[in-house]
């Protein structure tokens, strides 16, 4: 059974086309990514702009064509934080269905967290011990605690790399410090109910995978080198300081692997760094799998 899952994120749109084989193994046939910035200015205007809609629609149509060429039997389209917060989401959903025939499901923060966790930990065996999964997106961050068998606690927070860049870092001189203050406040509140000691930290999302690639000085994205990579806090601190001391043009040149993320990487890295420091994690294991793979894992479990 061939299934395509398209994840409409606040910053990126991601496609995974996979085959669930007779032995129930999941084999990836195609991975694709575009950065149409669906959530551009949504934090401020509460609306998806016409320009964003045009960019995202084209991306969906391109991904749909790729999936059909590879004989996908089912195409699943999911939306997350930006679409949860926009006033014109209903219009957007109708437009997508009219233009592509695909039904867009806008999932809750809770559902996003569950799927992100299921996908992120799929390849990591840790017995009955606890995992903490941190999924940093453009519009939200999901924190999930659980084991291979069940989720114990989860929280979806409105902390995102694009959201914070637009809110704090574009125009304000002291925007970085305001970003840290806001992040620290949210994580301080989270600490009251989340006990993460003795758990294995798994990280997913574009910020974290990009940091992994930068730490290895990769010229192109190599999933096999990034998936499972351990990133220690000193390396994260080093990269954050280095990126913060660069101009946007310098960051784009440095981030050859994903130059379109250069303007939002500082906000995303700050979220990661502050989470690890507040909760006492010394390193994080990078997972290249997240929501899309969570969907595939759930479908496999139902077969």
Short mmCIF file of C-alpha atoms in Angstrom, two decimals:
data_model
loop_
_atom_site.label_atom_id
_atom_site.label_comp_id
_atom_site.label_asym_id
_atom_site.label_seq_id
_atom_site.Cartn_x
_atom_site.Cartn_y
_atom_site.Cartn_z
CA UNK A 1 0.00 0.00 0.00
CA UNK A 2 1.48 3.33 -1.10
CA UNK A 3 0.58 6.37 0.97
CA UNK A 4 1.61 10.01 0.57
CA UNK A 5 1.45 12.31 3.60
CA UNK A 6 1.73 16.07 3.07
CA UNK A 7 2.36 18.22 6.14
CA UNK A 8 1.42 21.89 5.71
CA UNK A 9 3.64 23.52 8.30
CA UNK A 10 3.82 27.20 9.21
CA UNK A 11 7.15 27.56 7.40
CA UNK A 12 7.63 24.43 5.28
CA UNK A 13 5.51 21.93 3.38
CA UNK A 14 6.82 18.37 3.60
CA UNK A 15 5.99 15.25 1.63
CA UNK A 16 6.67 11.64 2.54
CA UNK A 17 5.61 8.93 0.11
CA UNK A 18 6.03 5.47 1.57
CA UNK A 19 4.99 1.91 0.98
CA UNK A 20 3.66 -0.25 3.78
CA UNK A 21 4.91 -3.64 2.64
CA UNK A 22 3.44 -7.10 3.16
CA UNK A 23 5.76 -7.69 6.11
CA UNK A 24 4.40 -4.38 7.55
CA UNK A 25 7.73 -2.59 7.12
CA UNK A 26 7.48 1.05 6.03
CA UNK A 27 9.72 1.86 3.06
CA UNK A 28 10.27 5.50 2.10
CA UNK A 29 10.02 6.06 -1.65
CA UNK A 30 10.17 9.86 -1.76
CA UNK A 31 10.86 12.76 0.58
CA UNK A 32 10.36 16.35 -0.60
CA UNK A 33 10.36 19.80 0.98
CA UNK A 34 9.41 23.32 -0.06
CA UNK A 35 9.31 26.56 1.95
CA UNK A 36 6.21 28.53 0.86
CA UNK A 37 5.68 30.07 4.34
CA UNK A 38 2.00 29.42 4.78
CA UNK A 39 2.10 31.17 8.17
CA UNK A 40 3.80 34.37 7.01
CA UNK A 41 2.36 37.25 9.11
CA UNK A 42 -0.46 35.06 10.46
CA UNK A 43 0.71 35.78 14.03
CA UNK A 44 -0.01 39.47 13.38
CA UNK A 45 -2.91 39.50 10.90
CA UNK A 46 -4.62 36.22 11.88
CA UNK A 47 -5.11 35.58 8.16
CA UNK A 48 -3.32 33.55 5.53
CA UNK A 49 -2.24 36.02 2.85
CA UNK A 50 -3.18 35.67 -0.82
CA UNK A 51 0.51 35.34 -1.71
CA UNK A 52 0.99 32.52 0.82
CA UNK A 53 -2.11 30.74 -0.48
CA UNK A 54 -0.79 30.87 -4.06
CA UNK A 55 2.62 29.53 -3.02
CA UNK A 56 1.19 26.72 -0.90
CA UNK A 57 -1.39 25.72 -3.51
CA UNK A 58 1.35 25.35 -6.12
CA UNK A 59 3.42 23.25 -3.70
CA UNK A 60 0.47 20.96 -2.94
CA UNK A 61 -0.25 20.52 -6.66
CA UNK A 62 3.42 19.72 -7.34
CA UNK A 63 3.53 17.19 -4.49
CA UNK A 64 0.24 15.64 -5.58
CA UNK A 65 1.66 15.17 -9.09
CA UNK A 66 4.82 13.53 -7.70
CA UNK A 67 2.74 11.20 -5.52
CA UNK A 68 0.43 10.15 -8.34
CA UNK A 69 3.39 9.49 -10.66
CA UNK A 70 4.67 7.03 -8.06
CA UNK A 71 1.20 5.45 -7.85
CA UNK A 72 0.17 6.62 -4.38
CA UNK A 73 -3.12 4.95 -3.45
CA UNK A 74 -3.91 7.53 -0.80
CA UNK A 75 -2.83 11.16 -0.27
CA UNK A 76 -3.26 12.59 3.22
CA UNK A 77 -3.08 16.37 3.67
CA UNK A 78 -2.64 17.83 7.16
CA UNK A 79 -2.40 21.40 8.46
CA UNK A 80 -0.99 22.57 11.78
CA UNK A 81 -0.34 25.76 13.79
CA UNK A 82 -0.80 28.47 11.15
CA UNK A 83 -4.14 27.04 10.05
CA UNK A 84 -5.31 26.63 13.65
CA UNK A 85 -4.81 30.36 14.19
CA UNK A 86 -6.04 31.85 10.90
CA UNK A 87 -9.50 33.34 10.40
CA UNK A 88 -9.71 32.29 6.75
CA UNK A 89 -8.85 28.62 7.20
CA UNK A 90 -12.31 27.50 6.03
CA UNK A 91 -11.86 29.41 2.77
CA UNK A 92 -8.40 27.91 2.34
CA UNK A 93 -9.67 24.37 2.91
CA UNK A 94 -12.45 24.82 0.32
CA UNK A 95 -10.00 26.27 -2.20
CA UNK A 96 -7.60 23.36 -1.79
CA UNK A 97 -10.39 20.82 -2.23
CA UNK A 98 -11.73 22.61 -5.33
CA UNK A 99 -8.31 22.89 -6.95
CA UNK A 100 -6.85 19.49 -6.04
CA UNK A 101 -9.69 17.26 -4.87
CA UNK A 102 -7.80 16.73 -1.61
CA UNK A 103 -9.46 17.14 1.76
CA UNK A 104 -7.32 19.13 4.18
CA UNK A 105 -7.49 18.12 7.84
CA UNK A 106 -6.41 20.82 10.29
CA UNK A 107 -5.30 18.92 13.37
CA UNK A 108 -5.31 20.11 16.97
CA UNK A 109 -2.13 20.84 18.90
CA UNK A 110 -2.77 17.66 20.89
CA UNK A 111 -3.09 15.54 17.75
CA UNK A 112 0.02 17.16 16.26
CA UNK A 113 1.97 16.32 19.41
CA UNK A 114 0.79 12.69 19.37
CA UNK A 115 1.75 12.19 15.73
CA UNK A 116 5.09 13.98 16.12
CA UNK A 117 5.98 11.74 19.06
CA UNK A 118 4.91 8.56 17.29
CA UNK A 119 7.04 9.42 14.26
CA UNK A 120 10.07 10.83 16.10
CA UNK A 121 10.69 7.83 18.38
CA UNK A 122 9.86 5.11 15.84
CA UNK A 123 13.49 4.18 15.15
CA UNK A 124 14.79 4.52 18.71
CA UNK A 125 14.57 1.55 21.05
CA UNK A 126 14.75 2.53 24.72
CA UNK A 127 13.00 -0.35 26.46
CA UNK A 128 10.40 0.74 28.98
CA UNK A 129 12.25 3.97 29.77
CA UNK A 130 10.86 7.41 29.06
CA UNK A 131 11.36 9.56 26.00
CA UNK A 132 10.92 13.31 25.85
CA UNK A 133 10.15 14.45 22.32
CA UNK A 134 10.68 18.09 21.34
CA UNK A 135 9.29 19.12 17.95
CA UNK A 136 10.09 22.74 17.04
CA UNK A 137 8.07 24.12 14.14
CA UNK A 138 7.51 27.48 12.54
CA UNK A 139 4.37 28.23 14.54
CA UNK A 140 4.36 25.87 17.51
CA UNK A 141 6.51 23.59 19.64
CA UNK A 142 5.30 20.23 20.91
CA UNK A 143 6.66 18.66 24.09
CA UNK A 144 5.70 15.03 24.66
CA UNK A 145 6.72 12.54 27.35
CA UNK A 146 6.10 8.83 26.90
CA UNK A 147 7.39 5.34 26.27
CA UNK A 148 7.33 3.14 23.18
CA UNK A 149 3.89 1.96 24.27
CA UNK A 150 2.08 5.08 25.43
CA UNK A 151 2.12 8.86 25.77
CA UNK A 152 2.22 10.01 29.39
CA UNK A 153 1.94 13.78 28.98
CA UNK A 154 1.99 16.32 26.16
CA UNK A 155 1.75 20.04 25.53
CA UNK A 156 1.55 22.13 22.36
CA UNK A 157 2.98 25.62 22.87
CA UNK A 158 2.69 28.68 20.63
CA UNK A 159 6.48 28.91 20.40
CA UNK A 160 7.71 28.80 16.82
CA UNK A 161 10.72 29.91 14.81
CA UNK A 162 8.75 31.92 12.23
CA UNK A 163 6.25 33.21 14.80
CA UNK A 164 8.99 34.58 17.09
CA UNK A 165 11.10 35.97 14.26
CA UNK A 166 8.15 38.02 13.03
CA UNK A 167 7.05 39.03 16.51
CA UNK A 168 10.38 39.95 18.11
CA UNK A 169 13.40 39.73 15.82
CA UNK A 170 12.53 41.64 12.65
CA UNK A 171 12.44 45.23 13.88
CA UNK A 172 13.08 45.44 17.62
CA UNK A 173 16.62 46.22 18.80
CA UNK A 174 16.18 44.17 21.97
CA UNK A 175 14.08 41.54 20.21
CA UNK A 176 16.42 38.66 21.04
CA UNK A 177 16.16 39.36 24.77
CA UNK A 178 12.37 39.63 24.51
CA UNK A 179 12.38 36.28 22.73
CA UNK A 180 14.39 34.67 25.54
CA UNK A 181 12.15 36.24 28.18
CA UNK A 182 9.01 34.90 26.50
CA UNK A 183 10.49 31.43 25.98
CA UNK A 184 11.71 31.24 29.57
CA UNK A 185 8.30 32.23 30.88
CA UNK A 186 6.58 29.48 28.89
CA UNK A 187 9.08 26.79 29.89
CA UNK A 188 8.97 27.88 33.55
CA UNK A 189 5.21 27.31 33.47
CA UNK A 190 5.73 23.93 31.78
CA UNK A 191 8.19 22.81 34.49
CA UNK A 192 5.43 22.97 37.10
CA UNK A 193 3.70 19.96 35.54
CA UNK A 194 6.39 18.19 33.51
CA UNK A 195 9.04 16.01 35.14
CA UNK A 196 11.54 15.05 32.46
CA UNK A 197 14.40 13.68 34.55
CA UNK A 198 15.91 10.37 33.39
CA UNK A 199 14.24 10.56 29.98
CA UNK A 200 15.92 10.40 26.58
CA UNK A 201 15.52 13.66 24.62
CA UNK A 202 14.59 13.25 20.94
CA UNK A 203 14.35 16.34 18.74
CA UNK A 204 12.59 16.85 15.41
CA UNK A 205 11.65 19.69 13.09
CA UNK A 206 13.57 21.84 10.63
CA UNK A 207 15.49 23.87 13.21
CA UNK A 208 16.96 20.78 14.85
CA UNK A 209 17.78 18.86 11.68
CA UNK A 210 19.41 21.98 10.20
CA UNK A 211 21.57 22.42 13.30
CA UNK A 212 22.62 18.80 12.94
CA UNK A 213 23.64 19.39 9.33
CA UNK A 214 25.54 22.57 10.27
CA UNK A 215 27.36 20.74 13.07
CA UNK A 216 28.63 18.22 10.50
CA UNK A 217 29.45 20.89 7.88
CA UNK A 218 27.29 19.10 5.33
CA UNK A 219 26.98 20.67 1.87
CA UNK A 220 23.71 18.86 1.19
CA UNK A 221 21.12 17.22 3.41
CA UNK A 222 22.09 13.62 4.17
CA UNK A 223 19.38 11.96 6.19
CA UNK A 224 21.47 8.93 7.14
CA UNK A 225 24.05 11.17 8.82
CA UNK A 226 21.53 13.38 10.62
CA UNK A 227 18.92 10.85 11.79
CA UNK A 228 20.19 9.56 15.14
CA UNK A 229 22.94 12.18 15.48
CA UNK A 230 23.63 13.27 19.07
CA UNK A 231 23.93 17.05 19.44
CA UNK A 232 25.44 18.23 22.76
CA UNK A 233 24.46 21.53 24.39
CA UNK A 234 27.97 23.08 23.97
CA UNK A 235 27.66 22.61 20.18
CA UNK A 236 24.19 24.18 20.21
CA UNK A 237 25.50 27.14 22.23
CA UNK A 238 28.40 27.52 19.80
CA UNK A 239 26.12 27.49 16.74
CA UNK A 240 23.67 29.94 18.32
CA UNK A 241 26.45 32.40 19.12
CA UNK A 242 27.98 32.01 15.66
CA UNK A 243 24.65 32.50 13.87
CA UNK A 244 23.71 35.46 16.08
CA UNK A 245 26.94 37.27 15.18
CA UNK A 246 26.29 36.97 11.45
CA UNK A 247 24.26 39.24 9.20
CA UNK A 248 21.32 37.66 7.37
CA UNK A 249 23.38 37.54 4.17
CA UNK A 250 26.23 35.81 6.00
CA UNK A 251 23.83 33.28 7.55
CA UNK A 252 22.42 32.47 4.12
CA UNK A 253 25.91 31.78 2.79
CA UNK A 254 26.80 29.73 5.86
CA UNK A 255 23.55 27.75 5.69
CA UNK A 256 24.00 26.47 2.13
CA UNK A 257 22.03 23.42 3.13
CA UNK A 258 18.86 25.48 3.78
CA UNK A 259 19.36 29.22 3.10
CA UNK A 260 15.60 29.89 3.26
CA UNK A 261 15.74 29.10 6.97
CA UNK A 262 18.49 31.67 7.65
CA UNK A 263 16.14 34.38 8.92
CA UNK A 264 14.34 32.13 11.43
CA UNK A 265 17.14 29.83 12.63
CA UNK A 266 18.09 32.05 15.60
CA UNK A 267 14.59 31.98 17.08
CA UNK A 268 14.32 28.22 16.60
CA UNK A 269 17.74 27.57 18.12
CA UNK A 270 16.91 29.80 21.10
CA UNK A 271 13.81 27.67 21.79
CA UNK A 272 15.93 24.51 21.70
CA UNK A 273 18.72 25.93 23.86
CA UNK A 274 16.39 27.32 26.51
CA UNK A 275 14.40 24.08 26.71
CA UNK A 276 17.54 22.01 27.25
CA UNK A 277 18.96 24.40 29.84
CA UNK A 278 15.70 24.76 31.77
CA UNK A 279 15.10 21.01 31.94
CA UNK A 280 18.74 20.01 32.43
CA UNK A 281 19.39 18.07 29.21
CA UNK A 282 23.03 17.84 28.14
CA UNK A 283 22.35 16.51 24.64
CA UNK A 284 19.59 15.74 22.16
CA UNK A 285 19.20 12.91 19.64
CA UNK A 286 18.00 14.17 16.28
CA UNK A 287 15.10 12.44 14.55
CA UNK A 288 14.48 13.12 10.87
CA UNK A 289 11.00 11.65 11.30
CA UNK A 290 8.04 13.48 12.76
CA UNK A 291 4.35 14.06 12.02
CA UNK A 292 4.28 12.41 8.58
CA UNK A 293 5.90 9.26 9.91
CA UNK A 294 3.55 9.32 12.88
CA UNK A 295 0.63 9.14 10.44
CA UNK A 296 2.26 6.20 8.66
CA UNK A 297 2.95 4.42 11.95
CA UNK A 298 -0.70 4.77 12.97
CA UNK A 299 -1.94 3.47 9.61
CA UNK A 300 0.39 0.47 9.89
CA UNK A 301 -0.90 -0.26 13.40
CA UNK A 302 -4.47 -0.35 12.07
CA UNK A 303 -3.75 -2.79 9.23
#
